Coordinates of C-alpha atoms and ligand atoms in Angstrom, one line a residue:
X1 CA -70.9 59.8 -39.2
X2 CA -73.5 59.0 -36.7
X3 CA -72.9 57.4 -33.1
X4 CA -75.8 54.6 -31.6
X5 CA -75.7 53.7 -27.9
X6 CA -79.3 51.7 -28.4
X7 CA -80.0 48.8 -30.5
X8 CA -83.1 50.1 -31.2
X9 CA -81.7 53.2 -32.7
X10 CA -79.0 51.8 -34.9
X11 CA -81.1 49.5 -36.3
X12 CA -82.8 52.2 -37.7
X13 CA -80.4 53.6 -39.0
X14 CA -79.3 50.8 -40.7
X15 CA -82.9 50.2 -42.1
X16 CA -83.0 54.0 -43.3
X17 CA -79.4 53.6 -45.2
X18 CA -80.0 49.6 -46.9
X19 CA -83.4 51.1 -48.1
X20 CA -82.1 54.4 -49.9
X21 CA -79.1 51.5 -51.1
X22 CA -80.7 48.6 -51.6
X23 CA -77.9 46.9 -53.5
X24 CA -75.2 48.4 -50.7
X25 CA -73.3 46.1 -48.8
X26 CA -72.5 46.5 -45.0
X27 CA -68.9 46.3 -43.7
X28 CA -68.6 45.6 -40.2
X29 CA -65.3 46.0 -37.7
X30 CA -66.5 45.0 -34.1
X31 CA -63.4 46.5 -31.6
X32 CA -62.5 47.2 -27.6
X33 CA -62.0 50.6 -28.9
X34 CA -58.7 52.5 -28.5
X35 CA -58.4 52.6 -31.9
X36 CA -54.7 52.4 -33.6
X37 CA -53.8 51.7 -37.0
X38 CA -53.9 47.9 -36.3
X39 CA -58.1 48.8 -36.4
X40 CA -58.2 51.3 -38.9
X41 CA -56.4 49.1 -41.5
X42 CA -59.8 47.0 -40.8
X43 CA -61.9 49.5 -41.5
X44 CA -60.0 51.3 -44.4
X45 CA -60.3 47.4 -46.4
X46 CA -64.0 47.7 -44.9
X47 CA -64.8 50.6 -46.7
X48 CA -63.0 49.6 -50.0
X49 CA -65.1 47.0 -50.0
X50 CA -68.3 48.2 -48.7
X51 CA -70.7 50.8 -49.5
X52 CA -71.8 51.2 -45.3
X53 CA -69.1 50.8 -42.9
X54 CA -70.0 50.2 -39.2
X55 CA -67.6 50.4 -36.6
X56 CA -68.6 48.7 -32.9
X57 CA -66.6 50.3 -30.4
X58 CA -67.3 47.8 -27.0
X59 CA -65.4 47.0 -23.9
X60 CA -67.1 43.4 -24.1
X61 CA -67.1 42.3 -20.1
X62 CA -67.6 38.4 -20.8
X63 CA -64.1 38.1 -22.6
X64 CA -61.9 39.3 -19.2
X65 CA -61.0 36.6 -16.8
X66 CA -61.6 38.0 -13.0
X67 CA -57.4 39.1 -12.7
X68 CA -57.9 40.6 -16.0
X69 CA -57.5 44.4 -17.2
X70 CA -60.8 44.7 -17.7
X71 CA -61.0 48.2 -15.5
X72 CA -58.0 49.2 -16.8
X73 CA -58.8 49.0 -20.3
X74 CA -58.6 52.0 -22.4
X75 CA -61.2 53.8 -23.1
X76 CA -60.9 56.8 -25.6
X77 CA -64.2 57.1 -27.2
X78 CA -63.7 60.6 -27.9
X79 CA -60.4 59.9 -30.1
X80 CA -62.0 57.0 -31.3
X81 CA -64.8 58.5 -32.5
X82 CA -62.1 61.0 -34.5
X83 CA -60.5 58.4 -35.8
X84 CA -63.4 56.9 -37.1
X85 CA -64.8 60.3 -38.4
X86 CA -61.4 61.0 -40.8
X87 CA -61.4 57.2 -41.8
X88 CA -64.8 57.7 -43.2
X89 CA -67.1 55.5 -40.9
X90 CA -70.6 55.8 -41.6
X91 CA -71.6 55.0 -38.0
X92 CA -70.2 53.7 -34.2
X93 CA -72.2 51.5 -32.2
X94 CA -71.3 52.4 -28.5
X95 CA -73.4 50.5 -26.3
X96 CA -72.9 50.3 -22.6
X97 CA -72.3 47.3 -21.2
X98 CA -76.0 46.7 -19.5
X99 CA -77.6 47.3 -23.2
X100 CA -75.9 44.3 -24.6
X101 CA -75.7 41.9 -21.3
X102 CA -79.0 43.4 -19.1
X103 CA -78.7 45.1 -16.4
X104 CA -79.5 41.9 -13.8
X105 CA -76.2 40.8 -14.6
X106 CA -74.2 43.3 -14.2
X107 CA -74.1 45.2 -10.5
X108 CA -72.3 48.1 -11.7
X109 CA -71.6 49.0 -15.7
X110 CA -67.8 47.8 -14.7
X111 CA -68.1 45.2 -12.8
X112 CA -67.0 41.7 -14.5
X113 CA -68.4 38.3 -14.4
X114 CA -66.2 36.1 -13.5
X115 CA -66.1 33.8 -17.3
X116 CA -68.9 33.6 -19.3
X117 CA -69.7 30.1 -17.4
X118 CA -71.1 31.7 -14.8
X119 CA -73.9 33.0 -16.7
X120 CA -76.5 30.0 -16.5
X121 CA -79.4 32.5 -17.4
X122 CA -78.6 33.3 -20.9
X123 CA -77.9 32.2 -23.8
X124 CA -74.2 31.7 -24.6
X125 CA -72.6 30.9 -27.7
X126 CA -69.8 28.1 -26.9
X127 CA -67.4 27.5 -29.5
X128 CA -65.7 23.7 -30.1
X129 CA -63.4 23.1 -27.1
X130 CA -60.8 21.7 -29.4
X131 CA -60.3 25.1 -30.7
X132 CA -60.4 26.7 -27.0
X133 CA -58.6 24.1 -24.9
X134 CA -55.2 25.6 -26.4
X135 CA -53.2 28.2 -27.3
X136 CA -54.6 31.9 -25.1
X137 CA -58.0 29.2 -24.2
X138 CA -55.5 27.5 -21.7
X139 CA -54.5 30.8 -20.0
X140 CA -57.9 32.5 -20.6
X141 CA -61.0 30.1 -19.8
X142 CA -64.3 31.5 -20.9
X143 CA -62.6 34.3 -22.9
X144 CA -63.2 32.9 -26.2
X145 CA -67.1 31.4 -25.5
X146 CA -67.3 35.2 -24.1
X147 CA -65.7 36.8 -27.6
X148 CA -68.0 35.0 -29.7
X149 CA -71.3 35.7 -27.5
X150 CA -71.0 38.9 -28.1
X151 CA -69.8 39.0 -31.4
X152 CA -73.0 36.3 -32.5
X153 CA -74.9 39.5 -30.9
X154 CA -73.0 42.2 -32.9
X155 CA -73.7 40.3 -35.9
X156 CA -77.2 39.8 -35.0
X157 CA -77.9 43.5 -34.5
X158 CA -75.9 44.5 -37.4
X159 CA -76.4 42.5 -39.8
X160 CA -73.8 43.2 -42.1
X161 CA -72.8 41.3 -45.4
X162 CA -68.7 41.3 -44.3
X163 CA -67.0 41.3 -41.1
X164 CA -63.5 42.2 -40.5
X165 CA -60.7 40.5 -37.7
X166 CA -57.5 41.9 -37.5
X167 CA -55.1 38.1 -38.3
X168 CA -53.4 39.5 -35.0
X169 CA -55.9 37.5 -32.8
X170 CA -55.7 34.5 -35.0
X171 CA -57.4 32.1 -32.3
X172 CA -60.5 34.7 -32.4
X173 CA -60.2 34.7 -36.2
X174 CA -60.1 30.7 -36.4
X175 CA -63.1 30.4 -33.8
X176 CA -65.3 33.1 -35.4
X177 CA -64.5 31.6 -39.0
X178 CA -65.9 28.1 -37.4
X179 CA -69.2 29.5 -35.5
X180 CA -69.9 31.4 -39.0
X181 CA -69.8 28.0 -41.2
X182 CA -71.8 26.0 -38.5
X183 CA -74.1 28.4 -37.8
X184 CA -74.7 29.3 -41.7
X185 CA -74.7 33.0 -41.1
X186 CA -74.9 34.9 -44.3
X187 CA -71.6 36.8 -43.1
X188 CA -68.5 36.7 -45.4
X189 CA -65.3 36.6 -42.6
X190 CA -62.7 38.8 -44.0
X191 CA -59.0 38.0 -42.2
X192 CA -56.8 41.2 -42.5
X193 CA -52.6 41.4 -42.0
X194 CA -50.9 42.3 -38.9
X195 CA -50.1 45.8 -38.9
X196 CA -46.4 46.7 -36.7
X197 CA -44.0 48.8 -36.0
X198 CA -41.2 49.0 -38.1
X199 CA -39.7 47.2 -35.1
X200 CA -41.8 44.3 -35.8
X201 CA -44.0 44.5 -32.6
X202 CA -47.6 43.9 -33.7
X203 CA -49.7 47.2 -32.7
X204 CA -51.7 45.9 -29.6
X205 CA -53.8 48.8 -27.6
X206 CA -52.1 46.7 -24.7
X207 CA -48.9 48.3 -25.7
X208 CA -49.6 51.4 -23.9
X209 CA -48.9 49.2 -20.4
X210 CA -45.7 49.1 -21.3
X211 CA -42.6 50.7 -20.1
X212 CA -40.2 52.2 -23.2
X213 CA -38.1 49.3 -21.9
X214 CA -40.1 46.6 -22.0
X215 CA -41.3 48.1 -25.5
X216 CA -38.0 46.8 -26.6
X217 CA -37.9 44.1 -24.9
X218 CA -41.2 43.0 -26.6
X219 CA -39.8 43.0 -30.2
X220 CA -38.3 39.8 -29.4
X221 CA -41.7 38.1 -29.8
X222 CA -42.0 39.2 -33.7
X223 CA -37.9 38.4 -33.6
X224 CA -38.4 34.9 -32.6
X225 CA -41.6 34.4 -35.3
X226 CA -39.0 35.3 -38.1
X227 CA -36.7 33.0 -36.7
X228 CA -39.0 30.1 -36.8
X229 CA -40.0 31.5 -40.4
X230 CA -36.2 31.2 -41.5
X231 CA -35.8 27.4 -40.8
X232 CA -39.3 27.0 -42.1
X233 CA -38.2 29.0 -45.3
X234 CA -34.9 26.4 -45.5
X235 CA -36.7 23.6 -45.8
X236 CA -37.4 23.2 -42.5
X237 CA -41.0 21.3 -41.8
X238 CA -40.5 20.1 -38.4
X239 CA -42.7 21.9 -35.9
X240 CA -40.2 20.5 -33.2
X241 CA -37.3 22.2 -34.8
X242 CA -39.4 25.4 -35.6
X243 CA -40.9 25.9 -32.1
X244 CA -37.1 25.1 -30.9
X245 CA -35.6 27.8 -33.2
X246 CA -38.5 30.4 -31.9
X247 CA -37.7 29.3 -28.1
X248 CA -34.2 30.0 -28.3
X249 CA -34.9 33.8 -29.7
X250 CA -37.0 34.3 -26.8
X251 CA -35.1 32.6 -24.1
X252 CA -32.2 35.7 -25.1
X253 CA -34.7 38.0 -23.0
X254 CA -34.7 36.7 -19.8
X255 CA -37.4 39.3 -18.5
X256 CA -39.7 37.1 -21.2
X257 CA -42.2 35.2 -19.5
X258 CA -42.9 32.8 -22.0
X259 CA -47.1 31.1 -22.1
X260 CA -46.6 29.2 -25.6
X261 CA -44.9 28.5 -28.8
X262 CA -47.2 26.9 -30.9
X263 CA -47.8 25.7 -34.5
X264 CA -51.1 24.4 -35.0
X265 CA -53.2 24.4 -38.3
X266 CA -54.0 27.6 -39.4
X267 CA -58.4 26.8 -39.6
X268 CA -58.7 24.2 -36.9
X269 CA -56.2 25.4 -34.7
X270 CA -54.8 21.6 -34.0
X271 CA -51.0 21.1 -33.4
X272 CA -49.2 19.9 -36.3
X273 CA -45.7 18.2 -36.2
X274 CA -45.0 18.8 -40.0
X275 CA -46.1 21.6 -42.0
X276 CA -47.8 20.2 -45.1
X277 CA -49.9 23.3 -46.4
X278 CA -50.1 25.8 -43.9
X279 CA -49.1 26.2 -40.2
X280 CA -49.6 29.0 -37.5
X281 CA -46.7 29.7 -35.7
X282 CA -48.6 31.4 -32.5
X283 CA -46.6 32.9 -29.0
X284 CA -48.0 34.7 -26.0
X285 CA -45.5 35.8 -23.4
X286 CA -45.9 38.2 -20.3
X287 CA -43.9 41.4 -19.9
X288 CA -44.3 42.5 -16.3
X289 CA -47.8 41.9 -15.9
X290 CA -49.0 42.8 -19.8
X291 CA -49.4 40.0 -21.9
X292 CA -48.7 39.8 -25.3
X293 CA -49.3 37.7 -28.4
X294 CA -47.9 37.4 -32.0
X295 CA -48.5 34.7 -34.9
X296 CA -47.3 34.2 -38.0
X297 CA -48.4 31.9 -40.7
X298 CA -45.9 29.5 -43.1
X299 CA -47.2 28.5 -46.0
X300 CA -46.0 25.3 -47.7
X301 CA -48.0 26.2 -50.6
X302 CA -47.8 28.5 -53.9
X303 CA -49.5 32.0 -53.5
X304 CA -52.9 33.3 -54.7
X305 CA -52.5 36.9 -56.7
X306 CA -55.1 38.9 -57.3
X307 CA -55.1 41.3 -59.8
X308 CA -57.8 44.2 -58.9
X309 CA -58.7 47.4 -60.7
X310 CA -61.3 49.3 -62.8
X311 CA -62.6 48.0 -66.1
X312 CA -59.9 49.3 -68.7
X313 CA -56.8 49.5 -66.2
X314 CA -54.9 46.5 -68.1
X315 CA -55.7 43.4 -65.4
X316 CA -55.5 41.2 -67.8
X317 CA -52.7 41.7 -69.6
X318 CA -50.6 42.0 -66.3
X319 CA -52.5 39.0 -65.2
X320 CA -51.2 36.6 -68.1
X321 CA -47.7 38.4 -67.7
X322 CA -46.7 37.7 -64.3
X323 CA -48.0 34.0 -64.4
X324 CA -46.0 33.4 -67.5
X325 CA -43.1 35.4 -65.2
X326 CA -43.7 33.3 -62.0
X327 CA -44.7 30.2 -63.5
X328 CA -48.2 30.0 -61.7
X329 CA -51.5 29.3 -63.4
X330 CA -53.0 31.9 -65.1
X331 CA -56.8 31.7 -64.0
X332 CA -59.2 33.1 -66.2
X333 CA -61.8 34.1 -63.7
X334 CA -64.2 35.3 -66.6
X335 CA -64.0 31.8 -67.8
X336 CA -65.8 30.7 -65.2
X337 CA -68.9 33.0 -64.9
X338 CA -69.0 32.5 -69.0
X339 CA -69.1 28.4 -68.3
X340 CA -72.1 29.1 -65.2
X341 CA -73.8 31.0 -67.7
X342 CA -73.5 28.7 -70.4
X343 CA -75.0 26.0 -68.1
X344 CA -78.2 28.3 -66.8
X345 CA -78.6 28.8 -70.3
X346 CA -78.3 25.4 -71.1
X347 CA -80.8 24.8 -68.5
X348 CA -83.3 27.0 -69.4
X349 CA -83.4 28.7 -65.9
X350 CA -84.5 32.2 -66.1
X351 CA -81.3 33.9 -65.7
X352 CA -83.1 36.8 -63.0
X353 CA -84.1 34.0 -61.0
X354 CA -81.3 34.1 -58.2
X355 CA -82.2 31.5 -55.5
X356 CA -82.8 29.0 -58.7
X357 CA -79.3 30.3 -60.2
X358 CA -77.8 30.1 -56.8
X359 CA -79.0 26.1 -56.4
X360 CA -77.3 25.6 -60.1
X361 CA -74.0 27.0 -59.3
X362 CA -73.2 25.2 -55.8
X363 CA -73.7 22.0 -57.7
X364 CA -71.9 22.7 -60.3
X365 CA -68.0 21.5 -60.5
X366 CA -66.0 23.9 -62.9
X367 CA -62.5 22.1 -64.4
X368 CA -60.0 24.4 -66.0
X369 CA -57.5 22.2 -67.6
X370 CA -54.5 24.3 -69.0
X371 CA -53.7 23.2 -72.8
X372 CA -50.6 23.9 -74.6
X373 CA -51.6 27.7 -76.1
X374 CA -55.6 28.1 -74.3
X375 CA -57.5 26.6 -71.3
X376 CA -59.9 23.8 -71.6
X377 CA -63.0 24.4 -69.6
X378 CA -65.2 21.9 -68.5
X379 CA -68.5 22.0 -66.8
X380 CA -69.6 19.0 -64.8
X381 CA -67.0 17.3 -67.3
X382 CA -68.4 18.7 -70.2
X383 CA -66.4 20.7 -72.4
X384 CA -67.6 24.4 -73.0
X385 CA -64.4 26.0 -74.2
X386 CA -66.0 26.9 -77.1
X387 CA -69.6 27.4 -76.3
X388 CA -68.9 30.3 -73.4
X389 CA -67.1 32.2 -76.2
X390 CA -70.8 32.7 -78.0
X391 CA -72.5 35.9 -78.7
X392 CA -75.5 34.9 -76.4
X393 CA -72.9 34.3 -73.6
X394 CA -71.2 37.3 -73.8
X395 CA -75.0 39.3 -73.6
X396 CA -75.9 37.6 -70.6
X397 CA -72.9 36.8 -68.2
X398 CA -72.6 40.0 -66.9
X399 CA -76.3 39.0 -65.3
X400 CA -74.8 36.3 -63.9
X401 CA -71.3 37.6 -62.3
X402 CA -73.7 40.5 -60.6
X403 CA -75.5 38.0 -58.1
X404 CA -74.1 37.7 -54.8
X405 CA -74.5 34.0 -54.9
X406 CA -72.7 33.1 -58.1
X407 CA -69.7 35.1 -56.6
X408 CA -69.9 33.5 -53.5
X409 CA -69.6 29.7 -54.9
X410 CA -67.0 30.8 -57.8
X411 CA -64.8 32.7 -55.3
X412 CA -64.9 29.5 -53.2
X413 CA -63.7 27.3 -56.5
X414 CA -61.3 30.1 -57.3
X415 CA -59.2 29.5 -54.1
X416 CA -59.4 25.9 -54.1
X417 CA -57.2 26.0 -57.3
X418 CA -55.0 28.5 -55.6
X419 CA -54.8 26.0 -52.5
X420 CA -53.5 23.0 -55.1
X421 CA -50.7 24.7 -57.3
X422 CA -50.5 28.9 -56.8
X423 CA -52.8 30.7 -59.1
X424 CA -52.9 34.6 -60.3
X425 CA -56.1 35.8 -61.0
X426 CA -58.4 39.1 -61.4
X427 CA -60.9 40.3 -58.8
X428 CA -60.3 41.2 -55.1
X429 CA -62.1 38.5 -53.7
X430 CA -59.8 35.8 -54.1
X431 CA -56.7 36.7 -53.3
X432 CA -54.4 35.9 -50.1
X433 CA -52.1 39.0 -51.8
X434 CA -53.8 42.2 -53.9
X435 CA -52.4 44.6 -56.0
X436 CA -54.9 47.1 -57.0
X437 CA -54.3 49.1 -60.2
X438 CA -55.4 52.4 -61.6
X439 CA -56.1 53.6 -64.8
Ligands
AMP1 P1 -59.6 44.6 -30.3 O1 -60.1 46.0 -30.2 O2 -58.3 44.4 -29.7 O3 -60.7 43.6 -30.1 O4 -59.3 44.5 -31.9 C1 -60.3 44.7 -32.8 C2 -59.9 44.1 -34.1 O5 -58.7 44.7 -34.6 C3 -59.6 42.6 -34.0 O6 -60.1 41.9 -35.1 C4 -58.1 42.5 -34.0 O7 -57.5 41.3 -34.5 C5 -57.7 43.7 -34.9 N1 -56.4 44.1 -34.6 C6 -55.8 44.5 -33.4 N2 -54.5 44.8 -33.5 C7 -54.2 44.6 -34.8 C8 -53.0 44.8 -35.6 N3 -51.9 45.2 -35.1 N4 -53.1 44.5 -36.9 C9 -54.2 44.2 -37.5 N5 -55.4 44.0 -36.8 C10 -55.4 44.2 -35.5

């Protein structure tokens, strides 16, 4: 594992490693540091993913408000750089604060503008104020615009082909998720679960503020979420009724100083007064002067599955099983990159020629219609259940399924059918729950 303090440094290294891997992907966890296993869960699903994993380890200045812990802030680099060492990071990017900001703007390495507002001379990344004006925005101005300047640097500087946000800052996650669909950054956004205590209270480093007291007294935030989740799970689809059930948990700790109960859409963080697919039930509530936050999300919808192993591990036999079992759609993933294959072939597009294969596929609409004994598979409403089953298919498709782009757009299709009815399915990529197998 190697540490970079300099931009200039890391990108070599970077440059060094993609050119002795040039098909290697890049897996990248930007953090404050004071690494727990909240983080490390980030990076262990970064390196199953990826063949580089790079950690950013960054007490980022802009997303403190002036009365903030900004000073206080933990920082363990040392530890960190342990932790990152055992968990099989390839490298840490430590910069001090004047590398990333310049030096003119900060008097001292620990002093803290005020918001990112008051930075008129640079460039700031500002993020839709519908998703900021709410939720930790209200209590935090310029925290978010100053999370996703910095992480629209890290990117930059990285350059990584996945990035991974813990679903505990779920406003971040929403916000980043936006700038990297309007900005058209070649970055896949990888959400992962909350990781607690057996308590319940979601590992925070701002834990460590509190008192083994108030460390009690702080499980009632994860207590009130389940509450909320229990009407929700009886039928319950009221956001009124839900945020109601969630304030009366919390209003049993009196030290509790509650900031919100919110349930908003999970993407465009808007409130919602009836859950139709999926909601976020979001707190944040002080504890002395420590401020906390917990979410949780309800889904009114049927599950994704994903079935993920090596070649030869049974995936598709347990596939077909459990949707017969749960009574969700079987979807026959390999269907699909038989029918795009079928079409370039149909096509006559030379099947190595990625950007023209890439152009095919996101115009392409795949329908899977499930028949009495098989599935019916149509391509732009053509029927190919038949033709993707040929010898010339089967050559060529594993050409097809290797190209970043294909995956991209099928993985996309994949979960829309997931979002409609609940879907089980092999491959990683898809799936809102994974179960890996082993030969
Ligand atoms: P931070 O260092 O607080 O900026 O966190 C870095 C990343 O770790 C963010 O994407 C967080 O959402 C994520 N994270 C922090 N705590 C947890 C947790 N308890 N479970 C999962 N992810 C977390």
């Amino acid at each position: 594992m190697r540490l970079f303090t300099t931009i200039t440094a890391l990108r070599c290294d970077l440059t060094v490693r993609k050119a002795q891997r040039p098909d290697g992907t890049v897996g990248f966890v930007p953090t404050l540091g004071n690494l727990h296993l909240g983080h490390l869960s980030l990076i262990r699903r970064a390196k199953l993913d990826n063949d580089i994993v790079v950690v950013s380890v960054f007490v980022n200045p802009l997303q403190f408000g002036p009365q903030e812990d900004f000073k206080q802030y933990p920082r363990t680099l040392e530890q960190d750089l342990k932790r990152c060492e055992e968990t099989g990071v390839d490298v840490v990017f430590s910069p001090a604060p004047e590398i990333l900001l310049g030096s003119s703007l900060l008097s001292s390495p620990t002093a803290t503008p005020t918001s990112t507002l008051d930075l008129p001379t640079r460039t700031q990344v500002i993020p839709p104020q519908s998703m900021t004006d709410r939720l930790c925005g209200s209590a935090r101005p310029g925290h978010f615009p100053g999370v996703t300047t910095i992480v629209a640097k890290l990117l930059n500087i990285v350059r990584p082909n996945r990035v991974y946000f813990g679903q505990k800052d779920a406003q971040q996650l929403a916000i980043i998720r936006r700038m990297v669909a309007d900005l058209d950054w070649p970055v896949e956004v990888i959400a992962c679960p909350i990781v607690r205590e057996t308590s319940g209270l979601a590992l925070s480093s701002r834990n460590r503020y509190l008192s083994p007291e108030q460390r009690q007294q702080a499980e009632a935030l994860y207590r009130s979420l389940v509450r909320g989740e229990q009407i929700f799970n009886q039928g319950i689809l009221s956001a009124a009724a839900i945020k109601q059930a969630v304030w009366s948990e919390l209003s049993n700790v009196s030290v509790l100083k509650v900031d919100y109960v919110e349930l908003v859409d999970p993407e465009t963080l808007k409130p919602i007064q009836n859950i139709e697919e999926a909601g976020l039930l979001a707190v944040a509530a002080y504890i002395g002067s420590t401020r906390l936050i917990d979410n949780i999300v309800l889904r009114n919808r049927r599950p994704i599955l994903a079935i993920d192993g090596p070649a030869g591990a049974g995936k598709s036999t347990v596939t077909r099983r459990l949707s017969e079992a749960l009574g969700l759609m079987y979807l026959d993933t390999g269907a699909m990159y038989r029918a795009v294959t079928w079409l370039a072939m149909q096509s006559q597009v030379a099947l190595q020629d990625e950007p023209a294969i890439a152009e095919l596929v996101h115009q392409c609409q795949i329908d899977l219609v499930p028949q009495q004994d098989t599935l019916q598979v149509l391509i732009n409403q053509q029927d190919v259940t038949e033709g993707i089953r040929s010898p010339e298919v089967t050559a060529n498709v594993s050409t097809l399924a290797a190209q970043p782009a294909v995956r991209q757009a099928l993985v996309k299709q994949q979960q829309s059918y997931g979002r409609k009815g609940g879907i089980v399915a092999e491959g990683r990529d898809i799936g809102t729950y994974v179960f890996p197998m082993r030969n």
